[in-house]
Amino acid sequence: MTQLFRSERTFQVWHYTAAHRDRLLLRATRDQADQQRIDLYVEGVRGVLLEPLYRGIVIREGTPEEVREVESVYGIPVTSEPVHLHVIGEDRMRGFIVGGPLQRHEDRGGFRDPSHFGPVPGTP
């Protein structure tokens, strides 16, 4: 079980589109002047189970048992395609993203500034 990302910051589902390469953006905005804005991005999303807001977040690779659960309970193929199961939650699954690799970018961007990952339709 490999941890991909950990932060005590608040992240929210900033945007998800089922069109335009099935992209998902989670964002922690700059709440203080000395903070960086953090964007977490996954392209090629096949399925998600997310809360709208996470106060502190751990994202890790899914275990083989979690892969079987996502495939059998939610019907989302993980092993038959070259995709990743990104599990949210350190010791239990609080959500998941099935898709391409998890990408991260930090910058000094403002609340409404476009993401480093390019324009996502429907977002400023």
Coordinates of N, CA and C in Angstrom, one line a residue:
M1 N 0.9 -1.2 0.0 CA 0.0 0.0 0.0 C 0.9 1.2 0.0
T2 N 1.0 1.9 -1.1 CA 1.8 3.1 -1.3 C 1.0 4.3 -1.1
Q3 N 1.5 5.2 -0.2 CA 0.8 6.5 -0.1 C 1.3 7.4 -1.2
L4 N 0.3 8.1 -1.8 CA 0.6 8.9 -3.0 C 0.6 10.4 -2.5
F5 N -0.2 10.8 -1.6 CA -0.4 12.2 -1.2 C -1.0 12.2 0.2
R6 N -0.5 13.2 1.0 CA -1.0 13.4 2.4 C -1.0 14.9 2.6
S7 N -2.1 15.5 3.2 CA -2.1 16.9 3.6 C -3.2 17.1 4.7
E8 N -2.9 18.0 5.6 CA -3.9 18.4 6.6 C -4.8 19.5 6.1
R9 N -4.5 20.0 4.9 CA -5.3 21.1 4.3 C -6.7 20.6 3.9
T10 N -7.6 21.5 3.7 CA -9.0 21.2 3.3 C -9.0 21.1 1.7
F11 N -9.5 20.0 1.2 CA -9.6 19.8 -0.2 C -11.1 19.7 -0.6
Q12 N -11.5 20.2 -1.7 CA -12.8 20.0 -2.2 C -12.8 19.6 -3.6
V13 N -13.9 18.9 -4.0 CA -14.0 18.5 -5.4 C -14.3 19.8 -6.1
W14 N -13.3 20.2 -7.0 CA -13.4 21.5 -7.6 C -14.1 21.4 -8.9
H15 N -13.8 20.3 -9.6 CA -14.5 20.1 -10.9 C -14.4 18.6 -11.4
Y16 N -15.4 18.1 -12.0 CA -15.4 16.8 -12.6 C -16.2 16.9 -13.9
T17 N -15.6 16.4 -15.0 CA -16.3 16.4 -16.2 C -16.2 15.0 -16.8
A18 N -17.4 14.5 -17.3 CA -17.4 13.2 -17.9 C -17.1 13.3 -19.4
A19 N -17.0 14.5 -19.9 CA -16.5 14.8 -21.2 C -15.1 15.4 -21.2
H20 N -14.6 15.6 -22.4 CA -13.2 16.2 -22.4 C -12.2 15.5 -21.6
R21 N -12.0 14.2 -21.9 CA -11.0 13.3 -21.3 C -11.3 12.9 -19.8
D22 N -12.6 13.0 -19.4 CA -13.0 12.6 -18.1 C -12.0 13.0 -17.0
R23 N -12.0 14.3 -16.7 CA -11.1 14.9 -15.8 C -11.7 15.2 -14.4
L24 N -10.9 15.1 -13.4 CA -11.3 15.4 -12.0 C -10.2 16.3 -11.4
L25 N -10.6 17.4 -10.7 CA -9.7 18.3 -10.1 C -10.2 18.5 -8.6
L26 N -9.3 18.1 -7.7 CA -9.5 18.4 -6.3 C -8.6 19.6 -5.9
R27 N -9.1 20.5 -5.1 CA -8.3 21.7 -4.9 C -8.3 22.1 -3.4
A28 N -7.1 22.6 -2.9 CA -7.0 23.2 -1.7 C -6.6 24.7 -2.0
T29 N -7.5 25.6 -1.7 CA -7.3 27.0 -2.0 C -6.3 27.6 -1.0
R30 N -5.8 28.8 -1.3 CA -4.9 29.5 -0.4 C -5.8 30.2 0.6
D31 N -5.8 29.7 1.8 CA -6.6 30.3 2.9 C -5.8 31.4 3.6
Q32 N -4.4 31.3 3.5 CA -3.5 32.2 4.1 C -2.5 32.7 3.1
A33 N -2.0 33.9 3.3 CA -1.1 34.5 2.3 C 0.1 33.7 2.0
D34 N 0.6 33.0 3.0 CA 1.8 32.3 2.8 C 1.6 30.8 2.3
Q35 N 0.4 30.4 2.0 CA 0.1 29.1 1.6 C 0.2 29.0 0.0
Q36 N 0.4 27.8 -0.4 CA 0.3 27.5 -1.9 C -1.1 26.9 -2.1
R37 N -1.6 27.2 -3.3 CA -2.8 26.5 -3.8 C -2.3 25.1 -4.3
I38 N -3.1 24.1 -4.0 CA -2.7 22.7 -4.4 C -3.8 22.1 -5.2
D39 N -3.5 21.7 -6.4 CA -4.4 21.0 -7.3 C -4.0 19.6 -7.4
L40 N -5.0 18.7 -7.2 CA -4.8 17.2 -7.5 C -5.6 16.9 -8.7
Y41 N -5.1 16.2 -9.6 CA -5.7 16.0 -10.9 C -5.6 14.6 -11.4
V42 N -6.7 14.1 -11.9 CA -6.7 12.7 -12.5 C -7.4 12.8 -13.8
E43 N -6.8 12.3 -14.9 CA -7.4 12.3 -16.2 C -7.8 10.8 -16.5
G44 N -8.8 10.7 -17.4 CA -9.2 9.3 -17.8 C -10.0 8.7 -16.7
V45 N -10.8 9.4 -16.0 CA -11.6 8.9 -14.8 C -12.6 7.9 -15.3
R46 N -12.7 6.7 -14.7 CA -13.6 5.7 -15.0 C -14.7 5.6 -14.0
G47 N -14.4 6.1 -12.8 CA -15.4 6.0 -11.7 C -14.9 6.7 -10.5
V48 N -15.8 7.3 -9.7 CA -15.5 8.0 -8.5 C -16.5 7.7 -7.4
L49 N -16.1 7.8 -6.2 CA -16.9 7.8 -5.0 C -16.3 8.8 -4.1
L50 N -16.8 10.0 -4.0 CA -16.1 11.1 -3.3 C -17.1 11.8 -2.4
E51 N -16.6 12.4 -1.3 CA -17.3 13.4 -0.5 C -16.9 14.7 -1.1
P52 N -17.8 15.7 -1.0 CA -17.5 17.0 -1.6 C -16.4 17.7 -1.0
L53 N -16.1 17.4 0.3 CA -15.0 18.2 1.0 C -14.3 17.2 2.0
Y54 N -13.0 17.4 2.0 CA -12.1 16.6 2.9 C -11.3 17.5 3.7
R55 N -11.4 17.4 5.0 CA -10.6 18.2 6.0 C -9.4 17.3 6.4
G56 N -8.4 17.5 5.6 CA -7.2 16.5 5.7 C -7.5 15.4 4.8
I57 N -6.5 15.0 4.0 CA -6.7 13.9 3.0 C -5.4 13.1 2.9
V58 N -5.7 11.8 2.8 CA -4.6 10.8 2.4 C -5.1 10.1 1.2
I59 N -4.3 10.0 0.2 CA -4.6 9.3 -1.0 C -3.5 8.2 -1.2
R60 N -3.9 7.0 -1.4 CA -3.0 5.9 -1.5 C -3.4 4.9 -2.6
E61 N -2.5 4.0 -3.0 CA -2.9 3.0 -4.0 C -3.8 2.0 -3.3
G62 N -4.8 1.6 -4.0 CA -5.7 0.6 -3.5 C -5.1 -0.8 -3.3
T63 N -5.5 -1.5 -2.3 CA -5.0 -2.8 -2.0 C -5.7 -3.8 -3.0
P64 N -5.2 -5.0 -3.1 CA -5.9 -6.0 -4.0 C -7.4 -6.2 -3.5
E65 N -7.6 -6.2 -2.2 CA -8.9 -6.4 -1.7 C -9.8 -5.3 -2.1
E66 N -9.3 -4.0 -2.0 CA -10.1 -2.9 -2.4 C -10.4 -2.9 -3.9
V67 N -9.4 -3.3 -4.7 CA -9.7 -3.4 -6.1 C -10.8 -4.4 -6.4
R68 N -10.8 -5.6 -5.7 CA -11.9 -6.5 -5.9 C -13.3 -5.9 -5.4
E69 N -13.2 -5.1 -4.3 CA -14.5 -4.5 -3.9 C -15.0 -3.5 -4.9
V70 N -14.2 -2.7 -5.4 CA -14.6 -1.6 -6.4 C -15.2 -2.3 -7.6
E71 N -14.5 -3.4 -8.0 CA -15.0 -4.1 -9.2 C -16.3 -4.9 -9.0
S72 N -16.4 -5.5 -7.8 CA -17.6 -6.3 -7.6 C -18.8 -5.5 -7.1
V73 N -18.6 -4.6 -6.1 CA -19.7 -3.8 -5.6 C -20.1 -2.7 -6.5
Y74 N -19.1 -2.0 -7.0 CA -19.4 -0.8 -7.8 C -19.4 -1.1 -9.3
G75 N -18.9 -2.2 -9.8 CA -18.9 -2.6 -11.2 C -18.0 -1.7 -12.0
I76 N -16.9 -1.2 -11.4 CA -16.0 -0.4 -12.2 C -14.7 -1.2 -12.4
P77 N -14.4 -1.5 -13.7 CA -13.2 -2.3 -14.0 C -11.9 -1.6 -13.6
V78 N -11.1 -2.3 -12.9 CA -9.8 -1.8 -12.5 C -8.7 -2.6 -13.1
T79 N -8.8 -3.9 -13.0 CA -7.7 -4.8 -13.4 C -7.8 -5.1 -14.9
S80 N -8.9 -4.9 -15.6 CA -8.9 -5.2 -17.0 C -8.4 -4.1 -17.9
E81 N -8.2 -2.9 -17.3 CA -7.7 -1.8 -18.1 C -6.5 -1.2 -17.4
P82 N -5.6 -0.5 -18.1 CA -4.5 0.1 -17.4 C -4.9 1.4 -16.6
V83 N -5.6 1.2 -15.5 CA -6.0 2.3 -14.7 C -5.5 2.1 -13.3
H84 N -5.6 3.2 -12.5 CA -5.2 3.1 -11.1 C -6.4 3.2 -10.2
L85 N -6.3 2.6 -9.0 CA -7.3 2.8 -8.0 C -6.7 3.7 -6.9
H86 N -7.1 4.9 -6.9 CA -6.6 5.9 -5.8 C -7.6 5.9 -4.7
V87 N -7.2 5.4 -3.6 CA -8.1 5.3 -2.4 C -7.9 6.5 -1.5
I88 N -9.0 7.1 -1.1 CA -8.9 8.2 -0.1 C -9.2 7.6 1.2
G89 N -8.3 7.8 2.2 CA -8.4 7.3 3.5 C -7.2 6.5 3.9
E90 N -6.7 6.7 5.1 CA -5.4 6.0 5.5 C -5.7 4.6 5.9
D91 N -6.7 4.3 6.7 CA -6.9 3.0 7.2 C -8.2 2.4 6.7
R92 N -9.0 3.1 6.1 CA -10.2 2.6 5.5 C -10.6 3.5 4.3
M93 N -11.3 2.9 3.4 CA -11.7 3.6 2.2 C -12.8 4.6 2.5
R94 N -12.5 5.9 2.3 CA -13.5 7.0 2.5 C -13.9 7.5 1.1
G95 N -13.4 6.9 0.1 CA -13.7 7.3 -1.3 C -12.7 6.8 -2.2
F96 N -12.9 6.9 -3.5 CA -11.9 6.4 -4.4 C -12.1 7.2 -5.8
I97 N -11.0 7.1 -6.6 CA -11.0 7.5 -7.9 C -10.3 6.4 -8.8
V98 N -11.0 6.0 -9.8 CA -10.4 5.0 -10.8 C -10.1 5.8 -12.0
G99 N -8.8 5.8 -12.4 CA -8.4 6.6 -13.6 C -6.9 6.6 -13.8
G100 N -6.5 7.6 -14.5 CA -5.0 7.7 -14.7 C -4.3 8.1 -13.5
P101 N -3.0 8.3 -13.7 CA -2.1 8.7 -12.5 C -2.6 9.9 -11.8
L102 N -2.3 10.0 -10.5 CA -2.6 11.2 -9.7 C -1.5 12.2 -9.9
Q103 N -1.9 13.4 -10.3 CA -0.9 14.4 -10.6 C -1.2 15.5 -9.6
R104 N -0.1 16.3 -9.2 CA -0.2 17.3 -8.2 C 0.6 18.5 -8.7
H105 N 0.0 19.7 -8.4 CA 0.7 21.0 -8.7 C 0.4 22.0 -7.6
E106 N 1.4 22.7 -7.2 CA 1.3 23.7 -6.2 C 1.7 25.0 -6.8
D107 N 1.0 26.1 -6.6 CA 1.3 27.4 -7.1 C 0.7 28.5 -6.2
R108 N 0.9 29.7 -6.6 CA 0.4 30.9 -5.8 C -0.9 31.4 -6.4
G109 N -1.6 30.6 -7.2 CA -2.8 31.0 -7.9 C -3.9 31.3 -6.9
G110 N -4.8 32.2 -7.4 CA -5.9 32.6 -6.6 C -7.1 31.6 -6.7
F111 N -8.1 31.9 -5.9 CA -9.3 31.1 -5.8 C -9.9 30.7 -7.2
R112 N -10.0 31.7 -8.1 CA -10.6 31.5 -9.4 C -9.6 31.4 -10.6
D113 N -8.3 31.4 -10.3 CA -7.3 31.3 -11.4 C -7.4 29.9 -12.0
P114 N -7.2 29.8 -13.3 CA -7.2 28.5 -13.9 C -6.1 27.5 -13.4
S115 N -6.4 26.3 -13.5 CA -5.4 25.3 -13.0 C -4.2 25.1 -14.0
H116 N -3.1 24.7 -13.4 CA -1.9 24.4 -14.2 C -2.2 23.3 -15.2
F117 N -3.2 22.5 -14.9 CA -3.5 21.3 -15.8 C -4.4 21.7 -17.0
G118 N -4.6 23.0 -17.2 CA -5.3 23.5 -18.4 C -6.7 23.8 -18.0
P119 N -7.4 24.4 -18.9 CA -8.8 24.8 -18.7 C -9.6 23.5 -18.6
V120 N -10.4 23.4 -17.6 CA -11.4 22.3 -17.5 C -12.7 23.0 -17.8
P121 N -13.5 22.5 -18.8 CA -14.7 23.1 -19.2 C -15.6 23.3 -18.0
G122 N -16.2 24.5 -17.9 CA -17.1 24.8 -16.8 C -16.4 25.4 -15.6
T123 N -15.1 25.6 -15.6 CA -14.4 26.2 -14.5 C -13.7 27.5 -15.0
P124 N -13.5 28.4 -14.1 CA -12.9 29.7 -14.5 C -11.4 29.4 -14.9

